[in-house]
Amino acid sequence: MAKSKILGVMGGSGLYDIDALTEVREMKVETPFGAPSDSYVCGKLGETECVFLPRHGRGHRIAPHEINYRANIHGMKQLGVTQLLAISAVGSMREEIRPGDFVIVDQFIDRTWGRDSTFFEGGIVAHVGFADPVDSRLARLAAEGARATGVAVHEGGTYVCINGPQFSTRAESNLYRSWGVDVIGMTNATEAKLAREGELAFATVALATDYDCWRDEEDAVDVATVLGIVKKNVENAREVVAYVASRLQSDTHASPAHRALENAVMTAPELVPPSTRDRMRGLLRLME
């Protein structure tokens, strides 16, 4: 019998809980990479086990560049998560992506710096494939769920991830548009990289909250505008999560991400320092 899939959900601006969860319990998790953003909320959506974490913490206390991404993803792995759905507020970089629309991202450009975006350091080296950072089947389920809510859905798109917490300058925004970028955010590229190293199938549901500052006729981005759109779409985002959960167990798709570390580790096991070996036990079978 196939092993049940466990759905992890990383909530962003405005999405701090999933109110349809049953059998709810909170789990405080310690990881080899430090403390996650908050306690994990575990429960069930129908027949699917779900694990939810607000990436910024409850009350939105943690800035994008301060998030302990490694701990957040490792904690999901420790709790048995196999598929990870990231819900993220973004700015639109395209006229046709209107505030309120959903974008099911399939590519990333990472413009962050100074973040811990790999588990592999301290005497162990691995190079995972990342050409296609999003799991196609999980993304397709998310797109189906988004369409079922009645919102406009754009299936496929490139997300440029900036460091934040500041929004872009107009010059930066126009530069990113010239690269063919569709949306802009501050968190998901880092999560996608670590999810791949953790062998989790990953997909992003991006909620467009505004036109980034490239649009001359628009006022510059402000938090009040962003939060106003987010509040309108939070319930739709919850419905997307519920839809994905309802279809997950019957889906027979085997994600290539679940084998991402096969042949990825370059370091001979006997050369890995003991402290690093201990830290990596939850991620690597060769460390067992």
PDB file of C-alpha atoms in Angstrom:
ATOM      1  CA  MET A   1       0.000   0.000   0.000  1.00  0.00           C
ATOM      2  CA  ALA A   2       1.281   3.480  -0.910  1.00  0.00           C
ATOM      3  CA  LYS A   3       2.333   5.657   1.962  1.00  0.00           C
ATOM      4  CA  SER A   4      -0.123   8.471   2.783  1.00  0.00           C
ATOM      5  CA  LYS A   5       0.955  11.902   1.647  1.00  0.00           C
ATOM      6  CA  ILE A   6       1.173  14.649   4.252  1.00  0.00           C
ATOM      7  CA  LEU A   7       0.501  18.198   3.073  1.00  0.00           C
ATOM      8  CA  GLY A   8       2.557  21.026   4.517  1.00  0.00           C
ATOM      9  CA  VAL A   9       1.306  24.587   4.115  1.00  0.00           C
ATOM     10  CA  MET A  10       3.531  27.627   4.561  1.00  0.00           C
ATOM     11  CA  GLY A  11       1.316  30.643   5.170  1.00  0.00           C
ATOM     12  CA  GLY A  12       2.321  34.178   4.300  1.00  0.00           C
ATOM     13  CA  SER A  13       0.988  37.677   4.774  1.00  0.00           C
ATOM     14  CA  GLY A  14      -2.617  37.416   5.962  1.00  0.00           C
ATOM     15  CA  LEU A  15      -2.795  33.610   6.107  1.00  0.00           C
ATOM     16  CA  TYR A  16      -2.008  32.700   9.698  1.00  0.00           C
ATOM     17  CA  ASP A  17      -4.285  29.682  10.137  1.00  0.00           C
ATOM     18  CA  ILE A  18      -6.426  27.100   8.355  1.00  0.00           C
ATOM     19  CA  ASP A  19      -9.783  27.146  10.099  1.00  0.00           C
ATOM     20  CA  ALA A  20     -11.161  23.948   8.493  1.00  0.00           C
ATOM     21  CA  LEU A  21      -8.592  21.711  10.212  1.00  0.00           C
ATOM     22  CA  THR A  22      -9.941  18.986  12.491  1.00  0.00           C
ATOM     23  CA  GLU A  23      -8.155  17.032  15.222  1.00  0.00           C
ATOM     24  CA  VAL A  24      -6.008  20.121  15.708  1.00  0.00           C
ATOM     25  CA  ARG A  25      -2.858  19.998  17.788  1.00  0.00           C
ATOM     26  CA  GLU A  26       0.108  22.313  18.093  1.00  0.00           C
ATOM     27  CA  MET A  27       3.626  20.950  17.813  1.00  0.00           C
ATOM     28  CA  LYS A  28       6.695  22.840  18.988  1.00  0.00           C
ATOM     29  CA  VAL A  29       9.628  21.435  17.025  1.00  0.00           C
ATOM     30  CA  GLU A  30      13.344  21.678  17.702  1.00  0.00           C
ATOM     31  CA  THR A  31      15.576  21.295  14.658  1.00  0.00           C
ATOM     32  CA  PRO A  32      19.338  20.944  14.143  1.00  0.00           C
ATOM     33  CA  PHE A  33      19.154  24.341  12.429  1.00  0.00           C
ATOM     34  CA  GLY A  34      17.487  26.266  15.227  1.00  0.00           C
ATOM     35  CA  ALA A  35      13.926  27.328  15.969  1.00  0.00           C
ATOM     36  CA  PRO A  36      11.190  27.562  13.316  1.00  0.00           C
ATOM     37  CA  SER A  37       9.066  30.686  12.997  1.00  0.00           C
ATOM     38  CA  ASP A  38       6.366  29.351  15.328  1.00  0.00           C
ATOM     39  CA  SER A  39       4.684  26.189  16.534  1.00  0.00           C
ATOM     40  CA  TYR A  40       3.330  23.952  13.778  1.00  0.00           C
ATOM     41  CA  VAL A  41      -0.431  23.459  13.645  1.00  0.00           C
ATOM     42  CA  CYS A  42      -1.217  19.859  12.734  1.00  0.00           C
ATOM     43  CA  GLY A  43      -4.583  18.345  11.902  1.00  0.00           C
ATOM     44  CA  LYS A  44      -6.667  16.840   9.137  1.00  0.00           C
ATOM     45  CA  LEU A  45      -8.429  18.217   6.096  1.00  0.00           C
ATOM     46  CA  GLY A  46     -10.712  15.358   5.155  1.00  0.00           C
ATOM     47  CA  GLU A  47      -8.506  12.274   4.936  1.00  0.00           C
ATOM     48  CA  THR A  48      -5.258  14.197   4.510  1.00  0.00           C
ATOM     49  CA  GLU A  49      -2.899  15.006   7.353  1.00  0.00           C
ATOM     50  CA  CYS A  50      -1.864  18.660   7.184  1.00  0.00           C
ATOM     51  CA  VAL A  51       0.877  20.662   8.845  1.00  0.00           C
ATOM     52  CA  PHE A  52       0.624  24.459   8.846  1.00  0.00           C
ATOM     53  CA  LEU A  53       3.243  27.075   9.708  1.00  0.00           C
ATOM     54  CA  PRO A  54       3.016  30.870   9.419  1.00  0.00           C
ATOM     55  CA  ARG A  55       6.430  31.750   7.988  1.00  0.00           C
ATOM     56  CA  HIS A  56       6.441  35.189   9.622  1.00  0.00           C
ATOM     57  CA  GLY A  57       5.164  33.847  12.949  1.00  0.00           C
ATOM     58  CA  ARG A  58       1.792  34.644  14.474  1.00  0.00           C
ATOM     59  CA  GLY A  59       1.268  38.377  14.468  1.00  0.00           C
ATOM     60  CA  HIS A  60       3.751  38.779  11.579  1.00  0.00           C
ATOM     61  CA  ARG A  61       6.796  39.308  13.799  1.00  0.00           C
ATOM     62  CA  ILE A  62       9.599  38.050  11.528  1.00  0.00           C
ATOM     63  CA  ALA A  63      10.844  39.985   8.477  1.00  0.00           C
ATOM     64  CA  PRO A  64      11.600  38.062   5.264  1.00  0.00           C
ATOM     65  CA  HIS A  65      15.373  38.325   5.686  1.00  0.00           C
ATOM     66  CA  GLU A  66      15.123  37.180   9.344  1.00  0.00           C
ATOM     67  CA  ILE A  67      13.147  33.974   8.745  1.00  0.00           C
ATOM     68  CA  ASN A  68      14.943  30.782   9.712  1.00  0.00           C
ATOM     69  CA  TYR A  69      14.072  29.054   6.456  1.00  0.00           C
ATOM     70  CA  ARG A  70      16.186  25.989   7.193  1.00  0.00           C
ATOM     71  CA  ALA A  71      14.436  25.376  10.501  1.00  0.00           C
ATOM     72  CA  ASN A  72      10.994  25.906   8.933  1.00  0.00           C
ATOM     73  CA  ILE A  73      11.598  23.367   6.143  1.00  0.00           C
ATOM     74  CA  HIS A  74      13.452  20.902   8.376  1.00  0.00           C
ATOM     75  CA  GLY A  75      10.573  21.009  10.857  1.00  0.00           C
ATOM     76  CA  MET A  76       8.153  20.134   8.051  1.00  0.00           C
ATOM     77  CA  LYS A  77      10.388  17.194   7.160  1.00  0.00           C
ATOM     78  CA  GLN A  78      10.530  16.048  10.791  1.00  0.00           C
ATOM     79  CA  LEU A  79       6.730  16.036  10.933  1.00  0.00           C
ATOM     80  CA  GLY A  80       6.507  13.764   7.891  1.00  0.00           C
ATOM     81  CA  VAL A  81       5.480  16.313   5.273  1.00  0.00           C
ATOM     82  CA  THR A  82       5.859  15.025   1.706  1.00  0.00           C
ATOM     83  CA  GLN A  83       4.233  17.846  -0.287  1.00  0.00           C
ATOM     84  CA  LEU A  84       4.725  21.536   0.588  1.00  0.00           C
ATOM     85  CA  LEU A  85       2.402  24.265  -0.632  1.00  0.00           C
ATOM     86  CA  ALA A  86       3.609  27.846  -0.144  1.00  0.00           C
ATOM     87  CA  ILE A  87       0.981  30.601  -0.045  1.00  0.00           C
ATOM     88  CA  SER A  88       2.563  33.981  -0.740  1.00  0.00           C
ATOM     89  CA  ALA A  89       1.497  37.592  -1.282  1.00  0.00           C
ATOM     90  CA  VAL A  90       3.276  39.071  -4.321  1.00  0.00           C
ATOM     91  CA  GLY A  91       3.401  42.148  -6.495  1.00  0.00           C
ATOM     92  CA  SER A  92       2.318  41.866 -10.119  1.00  0.00           C
ATOM     93  CA  MET A  93       4.855  42.640 -12.832  1.00  0.00           C
ATOM     94  CA  ARG A  94       2.399  42.190 -15.716  1.00  0.00           C
ATOM     95  CA  GLU A  95      -0.603  44.279 -16.755  1.00  0.00           C
ATOM     96  CA  GLU A  96      -2.700  41.141 -17.225  1.00  0.00           C
ATOM     97  CA  ILE A  97      -2.009  39.907 -13.667  1.00  0.00           C
ATOM     98  CA  ARG A  98      -4.428  42.063 -11.736  1.00  0.00           C
ATOM     99  CA  PRO A  99      -4.539  42.592  -7.975  1.00  0.00           C
ATOM    100  CA  GLY A 100      -6.633  39.741  -6.608  1.00  0.00           C
ATOM    101  CA  ASP A 101      -5.483  37.243  -9.243  1.00  0.00           C
ATOM    102  CA  PHE A 102      -3.723  33.985  -8.328  1.00  0.00           C
ATOM    103  CA  VAL A 103      -0.500  32.915 -10.042  1.00  0.00           C
ATOM    104  CA  ILE A 104       0.710  29.317  -9.908  1.00  0.00           C
ATOM    105  CA  VAL A 105       4.441  29.930 -10.159  1.00  0.00           C
ATOM    106  CA  ASP A 106       6.727  27.500 -12.001  1.00  0.00           C
ATOM    107  CA  GLN A 107      10.085  29.334 -12.029  1.00  0.00           C
ATOM    108  CA  PHE A 108      12.192  31.508  -9.702  1.00  0.00           C
ATOM    109  CA  ILE A 109      14.926  34.118  -9.967  1.00  0.00           C
ATOM    110  CA  ASP A 110      16.714  34.512  -6.644  1.00  0.00           C
ATOM    111  CA  ARG A 111      18.001  38.001  -5.850  1.00  0.00           C
ATOM    112  CA  THR A 112      18.437  37.466  -2.110  1.00  0.00           C
ATOM    113  CA  TRP A 113      21.728  37.534  -0.239  1.00  0.00           C
ATOM    114  CA  GLY A 114      23.048  36.579   3.192  1.00  0.00           C
ATOM    115  CA  ARG A 115      20.431  33.876   3.761  1.00  0.00           C
ATOM    116  CA  ASP A 116      21.065  30.278   4.753  1.00  0.00           C
ATOM    117  CA  SER A 117      19.591  28.615   1.674  1.00  0.00           C
ATOM    118  CA  THR A 118      21.203  25.177   1.861  1.00  0.00           C
ATOM    119  CA  PHE A 119      21.430  22.387   4.426  1.00  0.00           C
ATOM    120  CA  PHE A 120      24.739  21.235   2.940  1.00  0.00           C
ATOM    121  CA  GLU A 121      27.739  22.898   4.564  1.00  0.00           C
ATOM    122  CA  GLY A 122      30.240  22.248   7.324  1.00  0.00           C
ATOM    123  CA  GLY A 123      32.049  19.404   5.603  1.00  0.00           C
ATOM    124  CA  ILE A 124      29.361  17.985   3.319  1.00  0.00           C
ATOM    125  CA  VAL A 125      28.626  19.057  -0.250  1.00  0.00           C
ATOM    126  CA  ALA A 126      25.598  18.258  -2.411  1.00  0.00           C
ATOM    127  CA  HIS A 127      24.319  19.658  -5.705  1.00  0.00           C
ATOM    128  CA  VAL A 128      20.608  19.004  -6.287  1.00  0.00           C
ATOM    129  CA  GLY A 129      18.911  19.494  -9.623  1.00  0.00           C
ATOM    130  CA  PHE A 130      16.829  22.672  -9.602  1.00  0.00           C
ATOM    131  CA  ALA A 131      16.021  23.337 -13.263  1.00  0.00           C
ATOM    132  CA  ASP A 132      12.334  22.769 -12.560  1.00  0.00           C
ATOM    133  CA  PRO A 133      11.869  23.991  -8.971  1.00  0.00           C
ATOM    134  CA  VAL A 134       8.123  23.344  -8.751  1.00  0.00           C
ATOM    135  CA  ASP A 135       6.383  19.969  -8.694  1.00  0.00           C
ATOM    136  CA  SER A 136       4.162  19.975 -11.785  1.00  0.00           C
ATOM    137  CA  ARG A 137       1.378  17.814 -10.360  1.00  0.00           C
ATOM    138  CA  LEU A 138       1.112  19.673  -7.050  1.00  0.00           C
ATOM    139  CA  ALA A 139       1.028  22.939  -9.000  1.00  0.00           C
ATOM    140  CA  ARG A 140      -1.721  21.577 -11.253  1.00  0.00           C
ATOM    141  CA  LEU A 141      -3.842  20.612  -8.252  1.00  0.00           C
ATOM    142  CA  ALA A 142      -3.342  24.100  -6.821  1.00  0.00           C
ATOM    143  CA  ALA A 143      -4.403  25.660 -10.130  1.00  0.00           C
ATOM    144  CA  GLU A 144      -7.537  23.501 -10.234  1.00  0.00           C
ATOM    145  CA  GLY A 145      -8.369  24.517  -6.677  1.00  0.00           C
ATOM    146  CA  ALA A 146      -7.822  28.196  -7.430  1.00  0.00           C
ATOM    147  CA  ARG A 147     -10.073  28.071 -10.495  1.00  0.00           C
ATOM    148  CA  ALA A 148     -12.775  26.396  -8.416  1.00  0.00           C
ATOM    149  CA  THR A 149     -12.919  29.493  -6.181  1.00  0.00           C
ATOM    150  CA  GLY A 150     -13.789  31.693  -9.149  1.00  0.00           C
ATOM    151  CA  VAL A 151     -10.696  33.917  -9.010  1.00  0.00           C
ATOM    152  CA  ALA A 152      -8.637  34.599 -12.114  1.00  0.00           C
ATOM    153  CA  VAL A 153      -5.777  32.101 -12.285  1.00  0.00           C
ATOM    154  CA  HIS A 154      -2.518  32.350 -14.233  1.00  0.00           C
ATOM    155  CA  GLU A 155      -0.950  28.915 -14.550  1.00  0.00           C
ATOM    156  CA  GLY A 156       2.817  29.292 -14.809  1.00  0.00           C
ATOM    157  CA  GLY A 157       4.962  32.324 -14.149  1.00  0.00           C
ATOM    158  CA  THR A 158       8.356  33.489 -12.911  1.00  0.00           C
ATOM    159  CA  TYR A 159       8.745  34.787  -9.347  1.00  0.00           C
ATOM    160  CA  VAL A 160      11.680  37.078  -8.620  1.00  0.00           C
ATOM    161  CA  CYS A 161      12.637  36.835  -4.950  1.00  0.00           C
ATOM    162  CA  ILE A 162      14.157  39.995  -3.461  1.00  0.00           C
ATOM    163  CA  ASN A 163      15.707  40.293  -0.036  1.00  0.00           C
ATOM    164  CA  GLY A 164      13.393  42.903   1.433  1.00  0.00           C
ATOM    165  CA  PRO A 165      12.053  44.122   3.698  1.00  0.00           C
ATOM    166  CA  GLN A 166      11.932  47.195   1.471  1.00  0.00           C
ATOM    167  CA  PHE A 167       9.921  47.124  -1.738  1.00  0.00           C
ATOM    168  CA  SER A 168      11.759  47.676  -5.035  1.00  0.00           C
ATOM    169  CA  THR A 169      12.770  50.958  -6.597  1.00  0.00           C
ATOM    170  CA  ARG A 170      11.113  51.818  -9.908  1.00  0.00           C
ATOM    171  CA  ALA A 171      14.428  51.157 -11.671  1.00  0.00           C
ATOM    172  CA  GLU A 172      14.674  47.681 -10.124  1.00  0.00           C
ATOM    173  CA  SER A 173      11.044  46.921 -10.913  1.00  0.00           C
ATOM    174  CA  ASN A 174      11.514  47.814 -14.581  1.00  0.00           C
ATOM    175  CA  LEU A 175      14.739  45.784 -14.715  1.00  0.00           C
ATOM    176  CA  TYR A 176      12.933  42.692 -13.437  1.00  0.00           C
ATOM    177  CA  ARG A 177      10.166  43.213 -15.993  1.00  0.00           C
ATOM    178  CA  SER A 178      12.789  43.266 -18.740  1.00  0.00           C
ATOM    179  CA  TRP A 179      13.877  39.805 -17.521  1.00  0.00           C
ATOM    180  CA  GLY A 180      10.396  38.399 -18.148  1.00  0.00           C
ATOM    181  CA  VAL A 181       9.398  38.248 -14.479  1.00  0.00           C
ATOM    182  CA  ASP A 182       5.689  37.854 -13.675  1.00  0.00           C
ATOM    183  CA  VAL A 183       5.507  38.412  -9.902  1.00  0.00           C
ATOM    184  CA  ILE A 184       7.786  39.682  -7.154  1.00  0.00           C
ATOM    185  CA  GLY A 185       8.078  38.510  -3.548  1.00  0.00           C
ATOM    186  CA  MET A 186      10.551  38.037  -0.713  1.00  0.00           C
ATOM    187  CA  THR A 187      10.372  34.425   0.510  1.00  0.00           C
ATOM    188  CA  ASN A 188       9.518  31.619  -1.894  1.00  0.00           C
ATOM    189  CA  ALA A 189      12.775  31.043  -3.789  1.00  0.00           C
ATOM    190  CA  THR A 190      14.562  30.264  -0.530  1.00  0.00           C
ATOM    191  CA  GLU A 191      11.782  27.888   0.521  1.00  0.00           C
ATOM    192  CA  ALA A 192      11.844  26.173  -2.868  1.00  0.00           C
ATOM    193  CA  LYS A 193      15.604  25.526  -2.674  1.00  0.00           C
ATOM    194  CA  LEU A 194      15.426  24.026   0.799  1.00  0.00           C
ATOM    195  CA  ALA A 195      12.321  21.998  -0.035  1.00  0.00           C
ATOM    196  CA  ARG A 196      14.216  20.436  -2.927  1.00  0.00           C
ATOM    197  CA  GLU A 197      17.157  19.548  -0.669  1.00  0.00           C
ATOM    198  CA  GLY A 198      14.647  18.133   1.819  1.00  0.00           C
ATOM    199  CA  GLU A 199      13.107  15.997  -0.968  1.00  0.00           C
ATOM    200  CA  LEU A 200       9.691  17.641  -0.610  1.00  0.00           C
ATOM    201  CA  ALA A 201       7.427  18.215  -3.595  1.00  0.00           C
ATOM    202  CA  PHE A 202       6.927  21.998  -3.684  1.00  0.00           C
ATOM    203  CA  ALA A 203       4.512  24.451  -5.284  1.00  0.00           C
ATOM    204  CA  THR A 204       3.660  28.124  -4.813  1.00  0.00           C
ATOM    205  CA  VAL A 205       0.285  29.838  -4.916  1.00  0.00           C
ATOM    206  CA  ALA A 206       1.075  33.529  -5.360  1.00  0.00           C
ATOM    207  CA  LEU A 207      -1.631  36.042  -4.464  1.00  0.00           C
ATOM    208  CA  ALA A 208      -1.185  39.266  -6.435  1.00  0.00           C
ATOM    209  CA  THR A 209      -1.857  42.188  -4.097  1.00  0.00           C
ATOM    210  CA  ASP A 210      -0.765  45.157  -6.191  1.00  0.00           C
ATOM    211  CA  TYR A 211       1.047  46.276  -9.309  1.00  0.00           C
ATOM    212  CA  ASP A 212       4.652  46.759  -8.313  1.00  0.00           C
ATOM    213  CA  CYS A 213       5.987  50.304  -8.746  1.00  0.00           C
ATOM    214  CA  TRP A 214       6.821  49.831 -12.462  1.00  0.00           C
ATOM    215  CA  ARG A 215       3.347  51.074 -13.341  1.00  0.00           C
ATOM    216  CA  ASP A 216       3.747  54.854 -13.561  1.00  0.00           C
ATOM    217  CA  GLU A 217       0.051  55.619 -13.226  1.00  0.00           C
ATOM    218  CA  GLU A 218      -0.113  53.692  -9.934  1.00  0.00           C
ATOM    219  CA  ASP A 219       0.874  55.006  -6.543  1.00  0.00           C
ATOM    220  CA  ALA A 220       3.943  53.357  -5.036  1.00  0.00           C
ATOM    221  CA  VAL A 221       3.294  50.125  -3.155  1.00  0.00           C
ATOM    222  CA  ASP A 222       2.052  50.579   0.397  1.00  0.00           C
ATOM    223  CA  VAL A 223       1.207  48.104   3.140  1.00  0.00           C
ATOM    224  CA  ALA A 224      -2.424  49.227   3.516  1.00  0.00           C
ATOM    225  CA  THR A 225      -3.172  48.443  -0.151  1.00  0.00           C
ATOM    226  CA  VAL A 226      -1.427  45.087   0.071  1.00  0.00           C
ATOM    227  CA  LEU A 227      -3.295  44.011   3.207  1.00  0.00           C
ATOM    228  CA  GLY A 228      -6.648  45.094   1.770  1.00  0.00           C
ATOM    229  CA  ILE A 229      -6.267  42.732  -1.200  1.00  0.00           C
ATOM    230  CA  VAL A 230      -4.812  39.962   0.968  1.00  0.00           C
ATOM    231  CA  LYS A 231      -7.826  39.968   3.273  1.00  0.00           C
ATOM    232  CA  LYS A 232     -10.145  39.495   0.301  1.00  0.00           C
ATOM    233  CA  ASN A 233      -8.196  36.491  -0.918  1.00  0.00           C
ATOM    234  CA  VAL A 234      -7.365  34.661   2.315  1.00  0.00           C
ATOM    235  CA  GLU A 235     -10.577  32.628   2.225  1.00  0.00           C
ATOM    236  CA  ASN A 236      -9.907  31.682  -1.399  1.00  0.00           C
ATOM    237  CA  ALA A 237      -6.409  30.578  -0.415  1.00  0.00           C
ATOM    238  CA  ARG A 238      -7.864  28.370   2.323  1.00  0.00           C
ATOM    239  CA  GLU A 239     -10.194  26.806  -0.253  1.00  0.00           C
ATOM    240  CA  VAL A 240      -7.230  26.058  -2.514  1.00  0.00           C
ATOM    241  CA  VAL A 241      -5.507  24.254   0.361  1.00  0.00           C
ATOM    242  CA  ALA A 242      -8.675  22.259   1.076  1.00  0.00           C
ATOM    243  CA  TYR A 243      -9.000  21.305  -2.599  1.00  0.00           C
ATOM    244  CA  VAL A 244      -5.401  20.101  -2.814  1.00  0.00           C
ATOM    245  CA  ALA A 245      -5.846  18.103   0.391  1.00  0.00           C
ATOM    246  CA  SER A 246      -9.011  16.466  -0.957  1.00  0.00           C
ATOM    247  CA  ARG A 247      -7.252  15.249  -4.111  1.00  0.00           C
ATOM    248  CA  LEU A 248      -3.836  14.393  -2.722  1.00  0.00           C
ATOM    249  CA  GLN A 249      -4.348  10.807  -1.566  1.00  0.00           C
ATOM    250  CA  SER A 250      -5.954   9.647  -4.816  1.00  0.00           C
ATOM    251  CA  ASP A 251      -3.225  11.230  -6.946  1.00  0.00           C
ATOM    252  CA  THR A 252      -0.681   8.622  -8.037  1.00  0.00           C
ATOM    253  CA  HIS A 253       1.927  11.127  -9.207  1.00  0.00           C
ATOM    254  CA  ALA A 254       5.410  10.318  -7.931  1.00  0.00           C
ATOM    255  CA  SER A 255       7.390  13.516  -7.579  1.00  0.00           C
ATOM    256  CA  PRO A 256      11.000  13.565  -8.833  1.00  0.00           C
ATOM    257  CA  ALA A 257      11.677  15.829  -5.831  1.00  0.00           C
ATOM    258  CA  HIS A 258      11.317  12.808  -3.537  1.00  0.00           C
ATOM    259  CA  ARG A 259      14.535  11.455  -5.056  1.00  0.00           C
ATOM    260  CA  ALA A 260      16.399  14.761  -5.284  1.00  0.00           C
ATOM    261  CA  LEU A 261      19.350  13.602  -3.180  1.00  0.00           C
ATOM    262  CA  GLU A 262      20.042  10.458  -5.189  1.00  0.00           C
ATOM    263  CA  ASN A 263      23.552  10.934  -6.582  1.00  0.00           C
ATOM    264  CA  ALA A 264      23.605  14.556  -5.335  1.00  0.00           C
ATOM    265  CA  VAL A 265      26.053  14.202  -2.443  1.00  0.00           C
ATOM    266  CA  MET A 266      29.677  14.668  -3.483  1.00  0.00           C
ATOM    267  CA  THR A 267      31.329  13.984  -0.116  1.00  0.00           C
ATOM    268  CA  ALA A 268      32.336  10.465   0.895  1.00  0.00           C
ATOM    269  CA  PRO A 269      30.318   9.494   4.022  1.00  0.00           C
ATOM    270  CA  GLU A 270      33.423   8.618   6.021  1.00  0.00           C
ATOM    271  CA  LEU A 271      34.776  12.150   5.484  1.00  0.00           C
ATOM    272  CA  VAL A 272      31.733  13.942   6.887  1.00  0.00           C
ATOM    273  CA  PRO A 273      32.588  15.434  10.326  1.00  0.00           C
ATOM    274  CA  PRO A 274      30.660  13.812  13.220  1.00  0.00           C
ATOM    275  CA  SER A 275      28.855  17.032  14.132  1.00  0.00           C
ATOM    276  CA  THR A 276      27.685  17.492  10.542  1.00  0.00           C
ATOM    277  CA  ARG A 277      26.709  13.831  10.335  1.00  0.00           C
ATOM    278  CA  ASP A 278      24.476  14.272  13.393  1.00  0.00           C
ATOM    279  CA  ARG A 279      22.911  17.423  11.954  1.00  0.00           C
ATOM    280  CA  MET A 280      22.105  15.723   8.653  1.00  0.00           C
ATOM    281  CA  ARG A 281      20.530  12.516   9.978  1.00  0.00           C
ATOM    282  CA  GLY A 282      16.979  13.690   9.340  1.00  0.00           C
ATOM    283  CA  LEU A 283      17.728  14.500   5.719  1.00  0.00           C
ATOM    284  CA  LEU A 284      20.140  11.856   4.480  1.00  0.00           C
ATOM    285  CA  ARG A 285      19.703   8.108   4.540  1.00  0.00           C
ATOM    286  CA  LEU A 286      23.482   7.689   4.191  1.00  0.00           C
ATOM    287  CA  MET A 287      23.817   9.339   7.616  1.00  0.00           C
ATOM    288  CA  GLU A 288      21.596   6.731   9.286  1.00  0.00           C
TER     289      GLU A 288
END
